[in-house]
Coordinates of N, CA, C and O in Angstrom, one line a residue:
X1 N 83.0 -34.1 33.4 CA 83.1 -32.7 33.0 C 84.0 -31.9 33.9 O 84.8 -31.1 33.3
X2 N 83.9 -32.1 35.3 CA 84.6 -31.4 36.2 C 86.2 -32.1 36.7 O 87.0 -31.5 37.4
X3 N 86.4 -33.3 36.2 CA 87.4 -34.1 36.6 C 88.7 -33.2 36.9 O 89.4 -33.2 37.9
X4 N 88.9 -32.3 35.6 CA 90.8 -31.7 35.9 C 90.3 -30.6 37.5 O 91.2 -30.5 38.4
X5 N 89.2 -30.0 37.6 CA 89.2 -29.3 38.4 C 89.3 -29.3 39.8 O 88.4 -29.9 40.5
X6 N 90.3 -28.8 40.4 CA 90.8 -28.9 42.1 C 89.5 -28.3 42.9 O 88.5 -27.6 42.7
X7 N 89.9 -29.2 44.3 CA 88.8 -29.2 45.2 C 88.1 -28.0 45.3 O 86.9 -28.3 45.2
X8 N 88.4 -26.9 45.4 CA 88.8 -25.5 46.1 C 87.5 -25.1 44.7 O 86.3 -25.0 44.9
X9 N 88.0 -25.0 43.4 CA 87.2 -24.7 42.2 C 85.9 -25.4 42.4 O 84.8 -24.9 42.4
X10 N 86.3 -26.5 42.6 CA 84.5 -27.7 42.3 C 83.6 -26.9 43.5 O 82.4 -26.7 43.2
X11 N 84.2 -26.5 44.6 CA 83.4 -26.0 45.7 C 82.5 -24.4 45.1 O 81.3 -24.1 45.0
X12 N 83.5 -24.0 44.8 CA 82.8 -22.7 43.9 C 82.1 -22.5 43.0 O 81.3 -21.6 42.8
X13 N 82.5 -23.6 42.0 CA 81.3 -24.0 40.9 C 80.1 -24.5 41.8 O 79.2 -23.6 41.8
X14 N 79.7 -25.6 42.5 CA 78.7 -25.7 43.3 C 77.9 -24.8 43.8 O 76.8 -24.5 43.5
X15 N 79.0 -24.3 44.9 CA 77.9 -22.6 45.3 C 77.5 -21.7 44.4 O 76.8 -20.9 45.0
X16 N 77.6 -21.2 42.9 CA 77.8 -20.3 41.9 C 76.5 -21.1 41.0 O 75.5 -20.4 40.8
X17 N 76.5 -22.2 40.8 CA 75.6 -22.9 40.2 C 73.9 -23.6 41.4 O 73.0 -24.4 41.2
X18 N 74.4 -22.8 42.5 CA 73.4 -23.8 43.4 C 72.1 -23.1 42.9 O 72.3 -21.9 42.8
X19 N 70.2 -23.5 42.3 CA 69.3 -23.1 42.4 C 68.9 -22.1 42.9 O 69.1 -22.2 44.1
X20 N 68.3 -20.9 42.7 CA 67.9 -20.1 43.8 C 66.3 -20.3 44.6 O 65.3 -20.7 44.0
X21 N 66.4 -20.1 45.8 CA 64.8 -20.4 46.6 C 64.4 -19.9 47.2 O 65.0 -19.9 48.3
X22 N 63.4 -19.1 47.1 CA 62.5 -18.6 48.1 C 63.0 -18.5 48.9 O 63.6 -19.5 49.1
X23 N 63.5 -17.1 50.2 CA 63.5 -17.0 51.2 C 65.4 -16.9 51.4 O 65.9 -16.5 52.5
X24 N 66.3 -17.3 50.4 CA 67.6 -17.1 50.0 C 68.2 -15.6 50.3 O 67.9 -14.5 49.9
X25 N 69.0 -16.1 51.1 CA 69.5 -14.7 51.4 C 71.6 -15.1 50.3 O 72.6 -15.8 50.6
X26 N 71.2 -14.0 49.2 CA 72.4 -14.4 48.1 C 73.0 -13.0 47.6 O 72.2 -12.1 47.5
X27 N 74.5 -12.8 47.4 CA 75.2 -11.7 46.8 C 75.2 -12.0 45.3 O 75.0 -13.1 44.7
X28 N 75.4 -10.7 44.7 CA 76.2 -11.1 42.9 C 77.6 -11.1 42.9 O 78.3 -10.3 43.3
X29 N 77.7 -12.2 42.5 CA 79.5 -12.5 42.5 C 80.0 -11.1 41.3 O 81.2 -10.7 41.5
X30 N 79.4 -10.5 40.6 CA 80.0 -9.2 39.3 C 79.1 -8.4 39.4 O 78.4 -8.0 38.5
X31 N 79.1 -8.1 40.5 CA 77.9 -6.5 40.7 C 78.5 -5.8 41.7 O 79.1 -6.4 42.7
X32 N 78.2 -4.7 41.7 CA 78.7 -3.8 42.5 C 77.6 -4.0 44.1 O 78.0 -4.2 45.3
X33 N 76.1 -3.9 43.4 CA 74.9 -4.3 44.4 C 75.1 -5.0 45.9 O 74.8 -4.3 46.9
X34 N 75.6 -6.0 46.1 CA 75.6 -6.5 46.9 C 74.8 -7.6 46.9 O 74.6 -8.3 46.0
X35 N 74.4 -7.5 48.5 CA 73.4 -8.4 49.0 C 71.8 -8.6 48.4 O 71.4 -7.6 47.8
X36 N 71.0 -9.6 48.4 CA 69.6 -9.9 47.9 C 69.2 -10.9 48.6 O 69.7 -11.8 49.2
X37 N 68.0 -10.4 48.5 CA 67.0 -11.6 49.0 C 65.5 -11.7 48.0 O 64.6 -10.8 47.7
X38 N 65.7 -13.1 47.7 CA 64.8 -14.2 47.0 C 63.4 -13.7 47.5 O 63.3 -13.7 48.8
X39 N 62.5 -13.4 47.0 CA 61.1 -13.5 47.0 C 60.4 -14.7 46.9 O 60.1 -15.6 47.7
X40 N 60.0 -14.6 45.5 CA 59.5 -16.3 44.7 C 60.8 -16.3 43.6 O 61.6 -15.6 43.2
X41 N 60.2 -18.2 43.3 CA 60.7 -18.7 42.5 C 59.2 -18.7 41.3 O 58.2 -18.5 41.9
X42 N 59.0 -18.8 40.5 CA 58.2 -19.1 39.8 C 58.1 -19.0 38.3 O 58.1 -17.8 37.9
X43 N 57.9 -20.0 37.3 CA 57.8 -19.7 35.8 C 59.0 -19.3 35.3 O 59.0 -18.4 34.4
X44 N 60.1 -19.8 35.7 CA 61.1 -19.5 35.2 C 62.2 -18.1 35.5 O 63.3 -17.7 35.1
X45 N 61.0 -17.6 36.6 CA 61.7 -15.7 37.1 C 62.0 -16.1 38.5 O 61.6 -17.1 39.1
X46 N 62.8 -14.9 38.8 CA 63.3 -15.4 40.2 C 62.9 -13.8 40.5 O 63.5 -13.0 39.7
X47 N 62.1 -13.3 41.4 CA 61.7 -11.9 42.2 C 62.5 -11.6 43.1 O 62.5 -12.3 44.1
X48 N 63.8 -10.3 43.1 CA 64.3 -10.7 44.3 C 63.8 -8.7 45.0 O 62.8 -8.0 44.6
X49 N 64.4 -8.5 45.6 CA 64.6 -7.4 46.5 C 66.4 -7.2 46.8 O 67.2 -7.8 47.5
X50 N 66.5 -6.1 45.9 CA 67.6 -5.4 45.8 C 68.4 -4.3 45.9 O 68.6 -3.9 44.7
X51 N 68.9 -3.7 46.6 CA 69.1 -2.3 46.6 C 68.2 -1.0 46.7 O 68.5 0.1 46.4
X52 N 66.9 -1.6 47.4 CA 65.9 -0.9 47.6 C 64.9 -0.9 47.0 O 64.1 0.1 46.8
X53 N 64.8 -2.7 46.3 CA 64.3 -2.3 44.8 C 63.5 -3.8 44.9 O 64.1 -4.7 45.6
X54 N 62.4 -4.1 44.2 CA 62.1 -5.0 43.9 C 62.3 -5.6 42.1 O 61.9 -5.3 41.0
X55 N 63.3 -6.6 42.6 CA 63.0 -7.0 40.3 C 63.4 -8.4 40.1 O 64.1 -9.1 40.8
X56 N 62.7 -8.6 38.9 CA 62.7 -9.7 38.3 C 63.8 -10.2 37.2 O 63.8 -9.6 36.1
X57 N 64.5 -11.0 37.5 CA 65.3 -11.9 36.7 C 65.3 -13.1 36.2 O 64.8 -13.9 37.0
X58 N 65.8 -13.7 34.8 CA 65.3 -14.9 34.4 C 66.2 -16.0 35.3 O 67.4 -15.6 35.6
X59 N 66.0 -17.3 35.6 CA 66.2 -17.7 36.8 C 67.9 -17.9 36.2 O 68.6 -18.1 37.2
X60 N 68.4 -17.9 35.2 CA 69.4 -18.8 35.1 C 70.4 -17.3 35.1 O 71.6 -17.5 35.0
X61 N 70.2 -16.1 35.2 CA 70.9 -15.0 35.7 C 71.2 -15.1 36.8 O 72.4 -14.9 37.1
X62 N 70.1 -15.4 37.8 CA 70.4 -15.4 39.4 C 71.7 -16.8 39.2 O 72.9 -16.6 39.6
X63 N 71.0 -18.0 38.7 CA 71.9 -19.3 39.3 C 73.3 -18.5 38.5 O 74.0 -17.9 39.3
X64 N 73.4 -18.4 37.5 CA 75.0 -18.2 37.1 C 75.8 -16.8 37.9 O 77.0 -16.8 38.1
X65 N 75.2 -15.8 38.0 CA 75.8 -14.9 38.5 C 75.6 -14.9 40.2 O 76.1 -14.1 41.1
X66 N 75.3 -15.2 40.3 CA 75.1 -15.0 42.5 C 75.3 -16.2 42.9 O 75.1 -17.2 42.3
X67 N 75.8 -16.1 44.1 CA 76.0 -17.4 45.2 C 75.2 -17.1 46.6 O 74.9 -15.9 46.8
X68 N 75.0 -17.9 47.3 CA 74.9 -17.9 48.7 C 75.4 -17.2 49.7 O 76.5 -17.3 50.2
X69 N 74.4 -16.2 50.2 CA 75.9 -15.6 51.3 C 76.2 -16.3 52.9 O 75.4 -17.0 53.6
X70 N 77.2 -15.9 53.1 CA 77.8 -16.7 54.1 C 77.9 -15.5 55.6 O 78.5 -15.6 56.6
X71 N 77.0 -14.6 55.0 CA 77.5 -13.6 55.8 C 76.2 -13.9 57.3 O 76.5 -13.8 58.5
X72 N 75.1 -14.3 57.0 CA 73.8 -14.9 57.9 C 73.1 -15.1 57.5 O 72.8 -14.7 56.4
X73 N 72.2 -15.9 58.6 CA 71.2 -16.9 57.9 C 70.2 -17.0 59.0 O 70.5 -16.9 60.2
X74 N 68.7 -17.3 58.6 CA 67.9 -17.3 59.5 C 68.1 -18.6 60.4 O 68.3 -19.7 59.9
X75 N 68.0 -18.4 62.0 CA 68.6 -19.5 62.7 C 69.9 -19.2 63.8 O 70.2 -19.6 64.9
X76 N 70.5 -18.2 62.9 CA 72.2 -17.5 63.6 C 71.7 -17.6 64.8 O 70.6 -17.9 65.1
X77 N 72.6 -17.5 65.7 CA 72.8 -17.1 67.0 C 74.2 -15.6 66.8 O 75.1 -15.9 66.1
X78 N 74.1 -14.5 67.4 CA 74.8 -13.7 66.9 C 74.5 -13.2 68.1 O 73.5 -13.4 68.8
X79 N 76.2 -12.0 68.1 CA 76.1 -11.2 69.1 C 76.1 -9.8 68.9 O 76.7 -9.6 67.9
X80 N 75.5 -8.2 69.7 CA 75.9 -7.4 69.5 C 77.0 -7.0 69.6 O 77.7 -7.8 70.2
X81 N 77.8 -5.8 69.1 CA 79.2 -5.6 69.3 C 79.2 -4.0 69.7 O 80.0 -3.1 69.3
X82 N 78.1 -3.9 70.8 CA 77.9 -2.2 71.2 C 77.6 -1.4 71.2 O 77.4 -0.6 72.1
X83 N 77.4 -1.6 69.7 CA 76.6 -0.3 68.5 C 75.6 -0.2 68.9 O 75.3 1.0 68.9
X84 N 74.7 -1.1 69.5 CA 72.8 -1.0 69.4 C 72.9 -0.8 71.1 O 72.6 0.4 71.6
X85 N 73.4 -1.9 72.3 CA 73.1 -2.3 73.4 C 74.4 -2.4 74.1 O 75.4 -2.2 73.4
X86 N 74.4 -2.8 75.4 CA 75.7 -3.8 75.4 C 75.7 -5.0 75.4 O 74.8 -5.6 76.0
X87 N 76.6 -5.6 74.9 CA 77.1 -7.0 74.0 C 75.7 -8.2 75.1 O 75.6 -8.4 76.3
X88 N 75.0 -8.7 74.0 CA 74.2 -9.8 74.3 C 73.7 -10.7 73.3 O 73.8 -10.3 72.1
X89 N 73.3 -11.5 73.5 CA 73.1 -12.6 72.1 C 72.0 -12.6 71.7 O 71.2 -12.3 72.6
X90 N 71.5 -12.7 70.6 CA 70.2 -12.8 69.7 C 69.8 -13.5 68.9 O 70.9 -14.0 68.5
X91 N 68.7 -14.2 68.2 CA 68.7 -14.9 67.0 C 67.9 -14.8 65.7 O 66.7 -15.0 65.8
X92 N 68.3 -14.5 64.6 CA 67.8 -14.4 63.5 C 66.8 -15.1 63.4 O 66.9 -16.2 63.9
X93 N 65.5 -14.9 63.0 CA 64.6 -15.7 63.0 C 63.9 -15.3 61.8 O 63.6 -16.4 61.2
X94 N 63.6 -14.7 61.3 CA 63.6 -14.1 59.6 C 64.2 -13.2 58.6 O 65.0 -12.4 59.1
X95 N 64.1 -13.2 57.7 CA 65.0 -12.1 56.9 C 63.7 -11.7 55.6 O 63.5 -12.5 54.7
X96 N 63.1 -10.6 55.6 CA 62.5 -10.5 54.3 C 62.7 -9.0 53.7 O 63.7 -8.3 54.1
X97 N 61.9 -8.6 52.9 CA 61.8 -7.5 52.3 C 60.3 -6.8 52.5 O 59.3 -7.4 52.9
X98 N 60.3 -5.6 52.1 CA 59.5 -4.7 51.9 C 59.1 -4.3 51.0 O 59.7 -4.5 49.9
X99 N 57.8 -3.6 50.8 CA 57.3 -3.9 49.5 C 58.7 -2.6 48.4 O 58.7 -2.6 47.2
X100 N 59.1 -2.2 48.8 CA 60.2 -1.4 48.5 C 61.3 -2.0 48.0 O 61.8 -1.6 47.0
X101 N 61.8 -3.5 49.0 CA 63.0 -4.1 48.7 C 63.8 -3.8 50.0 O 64.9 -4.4 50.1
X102 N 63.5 -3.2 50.9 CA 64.6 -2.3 52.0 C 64.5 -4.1 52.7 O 63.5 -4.8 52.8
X103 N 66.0 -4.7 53.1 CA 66.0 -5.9 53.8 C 66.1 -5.9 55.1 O 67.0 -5.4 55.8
X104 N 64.9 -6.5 55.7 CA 64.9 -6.2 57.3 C 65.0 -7.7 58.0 O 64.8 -8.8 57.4
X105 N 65.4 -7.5 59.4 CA 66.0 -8.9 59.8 C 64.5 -9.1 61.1 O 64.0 -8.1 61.6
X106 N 64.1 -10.5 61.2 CA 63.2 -10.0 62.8 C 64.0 -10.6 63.6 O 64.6 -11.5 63.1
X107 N 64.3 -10.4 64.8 CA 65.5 -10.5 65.4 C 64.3 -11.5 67.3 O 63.4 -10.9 68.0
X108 N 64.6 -12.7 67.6 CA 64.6 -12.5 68.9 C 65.6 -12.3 69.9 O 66.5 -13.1 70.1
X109 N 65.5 -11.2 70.5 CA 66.3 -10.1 71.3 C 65.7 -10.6 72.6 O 64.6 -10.1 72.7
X110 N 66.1 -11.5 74.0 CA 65.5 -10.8 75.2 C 64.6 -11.1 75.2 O 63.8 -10.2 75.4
X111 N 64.0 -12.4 75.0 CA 62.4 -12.8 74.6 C 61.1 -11.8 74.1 O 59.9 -11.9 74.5
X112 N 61.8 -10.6 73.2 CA 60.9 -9.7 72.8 C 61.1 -10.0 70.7 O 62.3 -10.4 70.4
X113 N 60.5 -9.9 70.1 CA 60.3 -9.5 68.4 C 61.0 -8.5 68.5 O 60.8 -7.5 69.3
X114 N 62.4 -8.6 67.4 CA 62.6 -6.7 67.0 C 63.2 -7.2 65.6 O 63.9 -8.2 65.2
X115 N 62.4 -5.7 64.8 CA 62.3 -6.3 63.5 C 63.5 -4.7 63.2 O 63.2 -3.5 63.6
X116 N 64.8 -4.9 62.4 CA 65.6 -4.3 62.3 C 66.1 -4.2 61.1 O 65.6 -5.1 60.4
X117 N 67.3 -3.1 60.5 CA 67.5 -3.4 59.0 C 68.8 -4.5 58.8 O 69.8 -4.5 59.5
X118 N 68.7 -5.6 57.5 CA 70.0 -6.4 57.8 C 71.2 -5.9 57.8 O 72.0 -6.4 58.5
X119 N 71.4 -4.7 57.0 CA 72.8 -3.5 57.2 C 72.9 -3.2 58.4 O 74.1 -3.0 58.9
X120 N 72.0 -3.1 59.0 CA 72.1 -2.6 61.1 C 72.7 -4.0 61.2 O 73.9 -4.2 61.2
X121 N 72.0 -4.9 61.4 CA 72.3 -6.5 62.1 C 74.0 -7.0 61.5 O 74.7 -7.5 62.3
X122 N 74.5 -6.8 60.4 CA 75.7 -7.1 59.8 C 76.5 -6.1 60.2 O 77.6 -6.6 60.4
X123 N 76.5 -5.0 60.4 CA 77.7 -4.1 60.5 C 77.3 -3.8 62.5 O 78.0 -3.2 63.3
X124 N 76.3 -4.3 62.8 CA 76.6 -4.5 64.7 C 76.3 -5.5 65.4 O 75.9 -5.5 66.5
X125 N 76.4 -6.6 64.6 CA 77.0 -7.6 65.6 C 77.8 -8.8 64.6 O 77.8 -8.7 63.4
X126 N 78.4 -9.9 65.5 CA 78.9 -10.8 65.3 C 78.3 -12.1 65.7 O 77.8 -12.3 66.8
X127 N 78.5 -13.3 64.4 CA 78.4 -14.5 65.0 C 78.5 -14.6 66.4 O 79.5 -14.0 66.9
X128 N 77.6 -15.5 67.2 CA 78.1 -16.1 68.6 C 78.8 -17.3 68.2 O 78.4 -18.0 67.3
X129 N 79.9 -17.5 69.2 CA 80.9 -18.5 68.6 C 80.6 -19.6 70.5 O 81.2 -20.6 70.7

């Protein structure tokens, strides 16, 4: 089915087509929205938390229109870049939502819990490389 298609395409079909799961942190490839995160999978609906918002889509909306983001993931090792502290390393250790939808990151900082918003964590700091 995919044979004429170059490497570069097969890779994007993959990610574009990959399942969605619980706990997925995924953009819409044709929405203005942005970022989401996956609630449940269940009966065919996929619950996510979006724009402040909690909602339900039928699962094959999510798989064909959104991909994976690449932007972080629980596990990162990342650095501040100022904004919050001066520059020190942290690690993602959850990502969920609110019963709102608002997406918050729990962050170990300094061997303390800090539970922050993902727009704060993406726009002040950087991967540790």
């Amino acid at each position: 089915m995919d044979a004429g298609l170059k490497k570069d395409e097969k890779e994007k079909l993959s990610t574009i087509m990959t399942p969605p799961v619980a706990g997925q942190l995924r953009r819409w490839d044709d929405h203005v929205s942005g970022l989401f995160l996956i609630i449940n999978v269940q009966d065919g609906l996929v619950i996510i938390a979006d724009g402040n918002h909690i909602k339900t889509y039928e699962h094959k909306e999510v798989t064909n229109f959104s991909s994976i983001s690449d932007l972080t993931h629980i596990g990162e090792l990342r650095i501040w870049n100022g904004s919050f502290t001066s520059s020190r390393t942290f690690v993602i250790i959850d990502i969920k939502a609110t019963k709102k939808g608002a997406l918050l990151c729990d962050l170990l900082d300094e061997g303390k819990i800090v539970r922050i918003s993902l727009g704060s964590v993406l726009m002040s700091s950087e991967p540790a490389t």
